[in-house]
Amino acid sequence: MPVAAPQPSGSPSDPAVRTAAGVVRGTREGSLAVFRGIPFAEPPVGSLRFAAPRAVRAWDGERQASAFGPPPPQAGFFGMDERAREAAGHDWLTANVWSPDPGPGAGLPVMVWIQGGAYVIGMSGLPEYDGGRLAREGGVVLVTFNYRVGIEGFAQIEGAPANRGLLDQVAALEWVRDNIRSFGGDPDRVTVFGESAGGGSVAALMAMGRARGLFHRAVAQSAPGTFFSPELAADIATACASELGLRPTTADLSSVDPIRLSGAGDALTAELAQRVERWGLPAHRQIPFAPVVDGDVLPVTPWQALADGACRDVELIAGHTRDKHRLFGLIDGTLGRATEEQASAALRVYAPGPDGPQRYREAFPSADPNELYELVHADWLFRMPSLHLAHAQLAGGGRAHVYELTWPAPGMGGTLGACHGLDVPLVFGNLDAGQAAGLIGGAPSPEAEALSTHMRGAWTAFATHGDPGWPAYDTTERLTQLFDTQPAVRPYPEEPSRLLWEDHVFPALPLIGQEVSFGHT
């Protein structure tokens, strides 16, 4: 039965589009029609808490679509939890659309963005994800959306489906398939793109049968290699629930206030270092949640799925920034300060194989402790998983293009280099908005504008006709697009790291230790 829609408050001259659930009225922003906060699924609260997303109910009349929907509960990083608290409401699952031509016959290519945030934070309403410039200058329909993160989206809870955040993403893509033509988009030309956890989500979607046919091209920007086994995920969920004296079941957790539950996730994150003997790599790196290779929603890891040919018909761009770890070093206080002891410990933990530490030192004989510390962190978490995605795609009979961003960020005194997240403002063209603008530093330089124009052009060209403007990658020449002040196409530049990790398999991370007590009941 249709429900009453929120009453429209915009102008009758503002664009209106009929979706499968009802009419939405957006706003006219320059040459674009913009729609924000369109629900693509029912709010996952009450009886739907921890459930797979359910199709949104139809509404009568017009629904105003001029404001972003409220984000899902967030971890307490970068003030994201406060932003979520300030946005009232439970319509966590909403989409936003920027269209140059909102008519059903326009047939424009569609780009669907999946934001990152370590699977514990992320909201589509951040200014760095404003799709106006990308849609207007690229001639594409741009879609962003919210999905559940943290415990709500990724904790392994008894009685709930695994990977609810990924299922939300599938639901958003199904909404695009069913509705985007009315916004001027072509449902047969959909490109998903995302960075960090968003890049990992893109990789996961390529491995998921539920997502088959919902997109036709994919861009994985700095996809992390962290995917959990069910045993590890269940153990972490048990520890998280125990922070509240509860069990990790829908019966126990469904009535817990989402903000309180998110706080329990923060409390667990704060003590992860105490659990390295049991949880291993995620505890070392303070990663409490990630996609779970559960055998159902996510049957196998993305690297195995792609190598098996699961997405050979989906064209792929995979790549990363060069100086991945420097931003994290700034956050944790190790930037430029890593000691020999810290470098040796990092090599023992992250380098591949028992001889990995020695091989790193031999491969980088002039590297000081700080450089080794940065390199092995960057390679393990982002650089090599992203490169291996391309290799797996080729092994499965598909096509891939590889890039590396080498342009050093001028913000913060220029100490961060081509750091994690720098590609986001460059791809969106939002060089002076949001937290990412701090990497650009002040008014964007002509060099930053030119590089952004190049990257935006490459991404939209890929979405339009599958060619980003540089040759496809192969295992002989390894041609890679280097994005810099003077862009160039050269063999993959991180050859020592590639060789170190050549035979490594990125598995679902296991539960490795025995249970220990930390005083929680």
Coordinates of C-alpha atoms in Angstrom, one line a residue, residues 25-501:
R25 CA 11.3 16.5 -7.2
G26 CA 14.9 17.6 -7.1
T27 CA 16.6 21.0 -7.7
R28 CA 18.1 22.7 -10.7
E29 CA 21.8 23.6 -10.1
G30 CA 23.2 25.3 -13.1
S31 CA 22.9 23.0 -16.0
L32 CA 22.3 19.9 -13.8
A33 CA 19.2 18.3 -12.4
V34 CA 20.1 17.1 -8.9
F35 CA 18.2 14.7 -6.7
R36 CA 19.3 14.0 -3.1
G37 CA 18.0 11.6 -0.5
I38 CA 16.0 9.2 -2.6
P39 CA 15.3 6.0 -0.7
F40 CA 16.3 2.9 -2.5
A41 CA 15.4 0.5 0.4
E42 CA 13.3 0.6 3.5
P43 CA 15.1 2.0 6.6
P44 CA 16.9 -1.0 8.2
V45 CA 15.6 -0.4 11.7
G46 CA 12.9 -2.0 13.9
S47 CA 12.0 -5.4 12.5
L48 CA 14.4 -4.9 9.6
R49 CA 17.4 -4.3 11.8
F50 CA 20.4 -6.4 10.6
A51 CA 18.2 -7.7 7.7
A52 CA 19.0 -7.7 4.0
P53 CA 17.7 -4.5 2.5
R54 CA 14.1 -4.6 1.5
A55 CA 12.6 -2.7 -1.5
V56 CA 11.3 0.7 -0.6
R57 CA 7.5 1.1 -0.4
A58 CA 5.7 3.2 -3.0
W59 CA 4.5 6.6 -2.0
D60 CA 1.6 8.9 -3.1
G61 CA 2.3 12.3 -4.5
E62 CA 5.7 13.9 -4.8
R63 CA 8.7 13.3 -2.6
Q64 CA 11.0 16.3 -2.1
A65 CA 14.6 15.2 -3.0
S66 CA 16.6 18.2 -2.3
A67 CA 18.6 17.2 0.9
F68 CA 20.9 14.2 1.6
G69 CA 19.4 11.4 3.6
P70 CA 20.8 10.8 7.1
P71 CA 23.9 8.6 7.2
P72 CA 24.1 5.3 9.0
P73 CA 25.7 5.1 12.4
Q74 CA 29.4 5.8 12.2
A75 CA 32.6 5.1 14.1
G76 CA 34.1 7.9 16.0
F77 CA 36.8 8.9 13.5
F78 CA 37.2 12.4 12.1
G79 CA 34.0 13.5 13.8
M80 CA 31.9 11.2 11.6
D81 CA 29.9 9.9 14.6
E82 CA 28.8 13.4 15.5
R83 CA 27.8 14.2 11.9
A84 CA 25.6 11.0 11.9
R85 CA 24.0 12.0 15.3
E86 CA 23.2 15.5 14.0
A87 CA 21.3 14.1 10.9
A88 CA 18.0 12.9 12.4
G89 CA 16.1 10.0 10.9
H90 CA 16.5 6.4 10.0
D91 CA 16.4 6.6 6.2
W92 CA 20.0 5.4 6.0
L93 CA 19.7 3.9 2.6
T94 CA 19.3 6.7 0.1
A95 CA 20.8 7.6 -3.2
N96 CA 21.7 10.9 -4.9
V97 CA 21.7 11.7 -8.6
W98 CA 23.3 14.4 -10.7
S99 CA 22.1 14.4 -14.3
P100 CA 22.9 16.7 -17.3
D101 CA 19.7 15.6 -19.0
P102 CA 17.0 14.0 -16.9
G103 CA 15.0 12.6 -19.8
P104 CA 14.3 8.9 -20.4
G105 CA 15.7 9.1 -23.9
A106 CA 19.1 10.7 -23.1
G107 CA 20.9 7.4 -22.7
L108 CA 23.9 8.8 -20.8
P109 CA 26.6 6.6 -19.3
V110 CA 26.1 6.1 -15.5
M111 CA 28.8 6.2 -12.8
V112 CA 28.0 4.9 -9.4
W113 CA 30.4 5.9 -6.6
I114 CA 31.0 3.8 -3.5
Q115 CA 32.7 5.8 -0.8
G116 CA 35.4 4.4 1.5
G117 CA 36.1 4.7 5.2
A118 CA 37.6 1.4 6.4
Y119 CA 34.1 -0.1 6.4
V120 CA 33.3 1.8 9.6
I121 CA 32.7 5.3 8.4
G122 CA 31.4 6.9 5.2
M123 CA 28.5 9.0 4.0
S124 CA 27.5 10.2 0.6
G125 CA 26.7 13.7 1.7
L126 CA 30.3 14.8 2.2
P127 CA 31.3 17.8 0.0
E128 CA 34.2 15.9 -1.5
Y129 CA 31.7 13.5 -3.1
D130 CA 29.6 16.2 -4.7
G131 CA 29.0 14.8 -8.2
G132 CA 28.3 18.1 -10.0
R133 CA 31.5 18.7 -11.8
L134 CA 32.0 15.1 -12.8
A135 CA 28.5 14.9 -14.2
R136 CA 28.5 18.3 -15.9
E137 CA 31.9 18.1 -17.6
G138 CA 31.9 14.4 -18.2
G139 CA 28.5 14.1 -19.6
V140 CA 27.5 11.3 -17.3
V141 CA 24.8 10.6 -14.8
L142 CA 26.5 10.4 -11.4
V143 CA 25.0 8.4 -8.5
T144 CA 26.2 8.2 -4.9
F145 CA 24.5 6.4 -2.0
N146 CA 24.7 5.4 1.7
Y147 CA 25.3 1.9 2.9
R148 CA 25.5 0.4 6.3
V149 CA 29.0 0.4 7.9
G150 CA 30.6 -1.0 11.0
I151 CA 28.6 -3.4 13.1
E152 CA 25.3 -2.5 11.3
G153 CA 26.8 -3.4 7.9
F154 CA 29.7 -5.9 8.4
A155 CA 29.6 -7.6 11.9
Q156 CA 29.0 -11.4 11.7
I157 CA 25.7 -11.6 13.7
E158 CA 23.9 -14.8 14.3
G159 CA 20.5 -14.7 12.7
A160 CA 21.5 -12.0 10.2
P161 CA 22.9 -12.3 6.7
A162 CA 26.6 -11.6 6.3
N163 CA 27.9 -8.5 4.5
R164 CA 24.8 -6.4 4.9
G165 CA 26.8 -3.4 3.7
L166 CA 27.5 -5.2 0.4
L167 CA 23.9 -6.2 0.1
D168 CA 23.0 -2.5 0.5
Q169 CA 25.3 -1.8 -2.4
V170 CA 23.6 -4.4 -4.5
A171 CA 20.2 -2.9 -3.7
A172 CA 21.5 0.5 -4.7
L173 CA 22.6 -1.0 -8.0
E174 CA 19.3 -2.7 -8.5
W175 CA 17.6 0.7 -7.9
V176 CA 19.9 2.2 -10.6
R177 CA 19.0 -0.6 -13.0
D178 CA 15.3 -0.1 -12.5
N179 CA 15.2 3.7 -12.3
I180 CA 18.2 5.4 -13.9
R181 CA 16.7 5.6 -17.4
S182 CA 14.2 8.1 -16.0
F183 CA 17.1 10.3 -14.9
G184 CA 18.7 10.2 -18.4
G185 CA 21.0 7.3 -17.7
D186 CA 21.6 4.1 -19.7
P187 CA 21.1 1.0 -17.4
D188 CA 23.3 -1.0 -19.8
R189 CA 26.3 1.4 -19.4
V190 CA 26.9 1.4 -15.6
T191 CA 30.3 1.8 -14.1
V192 CA 31.0 1.3 -10.4
F193 CA 33.9 3.1 -8.9
G194 CA 35.2 3.5 -5.4
E195 CA 38.3 4.2 -3.3
S196 CA 39.8 2.4 -0.2
A197 CA 36.9 0.5 1.4
G198 CA 34.9 1.6 -1.6
G199 CA 37.5 0.1 -3.9
G200 CA 37.4 -3.1 -1.8
S201 CA 33.6 -3.0 -2.2
V202 CA 34.0 -2.8 -6.0
A203 CA 36.3 -5.8 -5.9
A204 CA 33.7 -7.7 -3.7
L205 CA 30.9 -6.8 -6.0
M206 CA 32.9 -8.3 -8.9
A207 CA 32.9 -11.6 -7.0
M208 CA 29.3 -11.6 -6.0
G209 CA 26.7 -13.5 -8.1
R210 CA 24.0 -11.2 -6.7
A211 CA 25.7 -8.2 -8.5
R212 CA 26.1 -10.0 -11.8
G213 CA 24.8 -7.8 -14.7
L214 CA 24.2 -4.7 -12.5
F215 CA 27.4 -3.0 -13.8
H216 CA 29.5 -3.3 -16.9
R217 CA 32.7 -1.5 -16.0
A218 CA 34.5 -1.1 -12.7
V219 CA 37.2 1.2 -11.2
A220 CA 38.9 -0.1 -8.0
Q221 CA 41.0 2.7 -6.5
S222 CA 43.3 1.5 -3.8
A223 CA 41.4 -1.7 -3.0
P224 CA 42.5 -3.1 0.4
G225 CA 43.4 -6.7 0.8
T226 CA 41.5 -7.2 4.0
F227 CA 38.7 -9.8 3.7
F228 CA 37.8 -11.9 6.7
S229 CA 37.0 -15.6 7.2
P230 CA 33.7 -16.3 8.9
E231 CA 35.5 -17.6 12.0
L232 CA 37.5 -14.4 12.4
A233 CA 34.5 -12.2 11.8
A234 CA 32.3 -14.2 14.3
D235 CA 35.0 -14.0 16.9
I236 CA 35.3 -10.2 16.5
A237 CA 31.6 -9.8 16.7
T238 CA 31.5 -11.9 19.9
A239 CA 34.1 -9.6 21.5
C240 CA 32.2 -6.5 20.3
A241 CA 28.9 -7.7 21.7
S242 CA 30.6 -8.5 25.0
E243 CA 31.5 -4.9 25.4
L244 CA 27.8 -4.5 26.1
G245 CA 27.4 -7.8 28.0
L246 CA 25.5 -9.3 25.1
R247 CA 25.8 -12.0 22.6
P248 CA 26.3 -11.4 18.8
T249 CA 22.8 -12.4 17.9
T250 CA 19.9 -10.5 16.4
A251 CA 17.9 -11.3 19.5
D252 CA 20.4 -9.5 21.7
L253 CA 21.5 -6.6 19.5
S254 CA 18.3 -5.6 17.6
S255 CA 17.1 -3.5 20.5
V256 CA 20.4 -1.8 21.2
D257 CA 20.4 1.9 20.3
P258 CA 22.5 2.2 17.1
I259 CA 24.7 4.9 18.5
R260 CA 25.4 2.8 21.6
L261 CA 26.3 -0.2 19.4
S262 CA 28.6 1.9 17.3
G263 CA 30.3 3.1 20.5
A264 CA 30.9 -0.6 21.4
G265 CA 32.7 -0.9 18.1
D266 CA 34.9 2.0 18.9
A267 CA 35.7 0.5 22.3
L268 CA 36.8 -2.7 20.7
T269 CA 38.9 -0.9 18.1
A270 CA 40.7 0.9 21.0
E271 CA 41.9 -2.4 22.4
L272 CA 42.7 -4.3 19.2
A273 CA 46.4 -4.2 19.9
Q274 CA 45.8 -6.5 22.9
R275 CA 44.3 -9.1 20.5
V276 CA 47.0 -9.6 17.9
E277 CA 47.8 -13.2 19.1
R278 CA 44.2 -14.2 18.3
W279 CA 43.2 -12.0 15.4
G280 CA 46.6 -11.3 13.7
L281 CA 46.8 -8.8 10.9
P282 CA 43.5 -7.0 11.4
A283 CA 44.4 -6.4 15.1
H284 CA 47.9 -5.1 14.1
R285 CA 46.3 -2.7 11.7
Q286 CA 43.2 -1.9 13.8
I287 CA 40.7 -3.1 11.3
P288 CA 37.7 -4.6 13.2
F289 CA 35.3 -5.0 10.2
A290 CA 35.7 -6.0 6.6
P291 CA 33.8 -8.1 4.0
V292 CA 33.4 -11.7 5.0
V293 CA 34.1 -14.5 2.6
D294 CA 31.0 -16.4 3.9
G295 CA 30.5 -18.7 0.9
D296 CA 27.1 -17.3 0.2
V297 CA 26.9 -13.5 -0.2
L298 CA 30.6 -13.4 -1.0
P299 CA 31.5 -16.9 -2.2
V300 CA 35.3 -16.5 -2.5
T301 CA 37.8 -13.6 -2.4
P302 CA 37.8 -11.2 -5.3
W303 CA 41.2 -12.4 -6.5
Q304 CA 40.1 -16.0 -6.7
A305 CA 36.8 -15.0 -8.3
L306 CA 38.4 -12.8 -11.0
A307 CA 41.1 -15.5 -11.7
D308 CA 38.3 -18.0 -12.2
G309 CA 36.7 -15.7 -14.8
A310 CA 33.8 -14.5 -12.7
C311 CA 33.9 -11.0 -14.2
R312 CA 35.8 -11.5 -17.5
D313 CA 33.1 -9.5 -19.3
V314 CA 33.5 -6.5 -17.0
E315 CA 36.3 -4.0 -17.9
L316 CA 38.4 -3.0 -15.0
I317 CA 40.6 -0.1 -14.0
A318 CA 42.7 -0.9 -10.9
G319 CA 45.4 1.2 -9.3
H320 CA 46.7 3.1 -6.3
T321 CA 48.6 6.1 -5.2
R322 CA 52.3 5.8 -4.7
D323 CA 52.9 6.9 -1.1
K324 CA 49.9 5.1 0.4
H325 CA 51.0 5.0 4.0
R326 CA 52.0 8.6 4.7
L327 CA 48.5 9.8 5.5
F328 CA 48.2 7.1 8.1
G329 CA 51.7 7.9 9.4
L330 CA 50.5 11.5 9.9
I331 CA 47.5 10.3 11.8
D332 CA 49.3 7.8 14.1
G333 CA 52.4 9.9 14.6
T334 CA 54.9 7.7 12.8
L335 CA 55.4 9.9 9.7
G336 CA 59.1 10.4 9.2
R337 CA 59.8 8.9 12.7
A338 CA 59.7 5.2 12.3
T339 CA 62.6 3.5 14.1
E340 CA 64.6 0.5 13.1
E341 CA 62.7 -1.5 15.7
Q342 CA 59.4 -0.4 14.3
A343 CA 60.5 -1.1 10.7
S344 CA 61.7 -4.6 11.7
A345 CA 58.4 -5.4 13.5
A346 CA 56.4 -4.2 10.5
L347 CA 58.5 -6.3 8.1
R348 CA 57.9 -9.4 10.3
V349 CA 54.2 -8.8 10.4
Y350 CA 53.4 -7.8 6.8
A351 CA 56.1 -8.9 4.5
P352 CA 55.2 -12.0 2.5
G353 CA 56.7 -15.3 3.5
P354 CA 59.2 -16.2 6.3
D355 CA 62.0 -14.6 4.3
G356 CA 60.0 -11.5 3.5
P357 CA 61.9 -9.2 5.8
Q358 CA 65.2 -10.1 4.4
R359 CA 63.9 -9.9 0.8
Y360 CA 62.6 -6.4 1.5
R361 CA 65.9 -5.2 2.7
E362 CA 67.7 -6.8 -0.3
A363 CA 65.1 -5.3 -2.7
F364 CA 65.5 -1.8 -1.2
P365 CA 69.2 -1.7 -0.1
S366 CA 69.3 2.1 0.4
A367 CA 65.9 2.4 2.2
D368 CA 66.1 3.7 5.7
P369 CA 63.8 2.4 8.5
N370 CA 61.2 4.9 7.8
E371 CA 61.0 4.1 4.1
L372 CA 60.9 0.3 4.8
Y373 CA 58.1 0.9 7.4
E374 CA 56.0 2.9 4.8
L375 CA 56.7 0.5 2.0
V376 CA 55.6 -2.7 3.6
H377 CA 52.5 -1.2 5.1
A378 CA 51.5 0.3 1.7
D379 CA 52.3 -2.9 -0.2
W380 CA 50.4 -5.2 2.1
L381 CA 47.2 -3.1 2.6
F382 CA 46.7 -1.3 -0.8
R383 CA 49.3 -1.4 -3.5
M384 CA 49.7 -5.1 -4.1
P385 CA 46.1 -6.1 -3.5
S386 CA 45.1 -3.5 -6.2
L387 CA 47.8 -4.7 -8.7
H388 CA 46.8 -8.4 -8.0
L389 CA 43.2 -7.5 -8.9
A390 CA 44.4 -6.6 -12.4
H391 CA 46.5 -9.8 -12.6
A392 CA 43.6 -11.9 -11.5
Q393 CA 41.3 -10.2 -14.1
L394 CA 43.8 -11.1 -16.8
A395 CA 44.2 -14.6 -15.6
G396 CA 40.4 -15.0 -15.8
G397 CA 40.3 -13.9 -19.4
G398 CA 39.3 -10.3 -18.8
R399 CA 40.7 -6.9 -19.5
A400 CA 42.3 -4.4 -17.1
H401 CA 44.0 -1.0 -17.1
V402 CA 46.4 -0.1 -14.3
Y403 CA 47.4 3.3 -13.0
E404 CA 49.5 4.9 -10.2
L405 CA 49.1 8.4 -9.0
T406 CA 52.6 9.8 -8.4
W407 CA 51.8 13.6 -8.1
P408 CA 52.8 14.7 -4.6
A409 CA 50.1 16.5 -2.6
P410 CA 51.1 20.1 -2.0
G411 CA 49.0 20.4 1.2
M412 CA 50.4 20.1 4.7
G413 CA 53.8 21.3 3.7
G414 CA 54.1 18.7 0.9
T415 CA 55.2 16.0 3.3
L416 CA 52.5 13.5 2.3
G417 CA 53.5 12.8 -1.3
A418 CA 51.0 10.9 -3.4
C419 CA 49.2 9.7 -0.3
H420 CA 46.1 7.7 0.4
G421 CA 42.9 9.5 -0.7
L422 CA 44.5 12.0 -2.9
D423 CA 42.8 10.6 -6.0
V424 CA 39.4 11.3 -4.6
P425 CA 39.4 15.2 -5.0
L426 CA 41.2 14.8 -8.3
V427 CA 38.7 12.4 -9.8
F428 CA 35.7 14.4 -8.5
G429 CA 37.2 17.8 -9.3
N430 CA 36.3 19.0 -5.8
L431 CA 39.8 20.5 -5.1
D432 CA 38.7 23.0 -2.4
A433 CA 35.9 21.2 -0.6
G434 CA 35.8 18.7 2.2
Q435 CA 38.5 17.1 4.2
A436 CA 40.3 15.9 1.1
A437 CA 40.8 19.5 0.1
G438 CA 43.4 19.7 2.8
L439 CA 45.6 17.5 0.7
I440 CA 45.5 20.0 -2.1
G441 CA 46.3 22.9 0.2
G442 CA 44.7 26.3 -0.4
A443 CA 43.7 27.5 -3.8
P444 CA 44.2 24.8 -6.4
S445 CA 47.2 25.3 -8.5
P446 CA 47.1 25.2 -12.4
E447 CA 48.9 21.9 -12.1
A448 CA 46.3 20.4 -9.8
E449 CA 43.5 21.6 -12.0
A450 CA 45.2 20.1 -15.1
L451 CA 45.8 16.8 -13.4
S452 CA 42.2 16.7 -12.2
T453 CA 40.9 17.4 -15.7
H454 CA 43.0 14.5 -17.0
M455 CA 41.8 12.0 -14.4
R456 CA 38.2 13.0 -14.7
G457 CA 38.5 12.7 -18.4
A458 CA 40.0 9.3 -18.1
W459 CA 37.3 8.0 -15.7
T460 CA 34.4 9.4 -17.8
A461 CA 35.9 8.2 -21.1
F462 CA 36.2 4.7 -19.5
A463 CA 32.6 4.9 -18.4
T464 CA 31.5 6.1 -21.8
H465 CA 33.3 3.7 -24.2
G466 CA 35.7 1.5 -22.1
D467 CA 38.9 3.3 -23.1
P468 CA 40.5 5.5 -20.4
G469 CA 43.2 6.7 -22.8
W470 CA 46.1 4.4 -22.1
P471 CA 46.8 0.8 -23.2
A472 CA 45.4 -2.2 -21.4
Y473 CA 47.7 -3.9 -18.9
D474 CA 49.5 -7.2 -19.7
T475 CA 52.0 -9.3 -17.9
T476 CA 54.7 -8.6 -20.5
E477 CA 55.0 -4.9 -21.0
R478 CA 53.0 -4.0 -17.8
L479 CA 52.1 -0.6 -19.2
T480 CA 50.7 1.7 -16.5
Q481 CA 49.3 5.2 -16.5
L482 CA 51.3 7.4 -14.2
F483 CA 49.3 10.5 -13.2
D484 CA 51.5 13.4 -12.5
T485 CA 52.2 17.0 -13.6
Q486 CA 53.6 15.4 -16.7
P487 CA 51.5 12.2 -17.1
A488 CA 53.2 9.2 -18.8
V489 CA 52.6 5.6 -19.7
R490 CA 55.5 3.4 -18.5
P491 CA 56.0 -0.2 -17.2
Y492 CA 54.6 -0.6 -13.7
P493 CA 56.9 1.5 -11.6
E494 CA 56.9 -0.5 -8.3
E495 CA 58.7 -3.4 -9.8
P496 CA 60.7 -4.4 -6.6
S497 CA 57.4 -4.6 -4.7
R498 CA 55.7 -6.5 -7.5
L499 CA 58.4 -9.1 -7.5
L500 CA 58.4 -9.5 -3.7
W501 CA 54.6 -10.2 -3.8

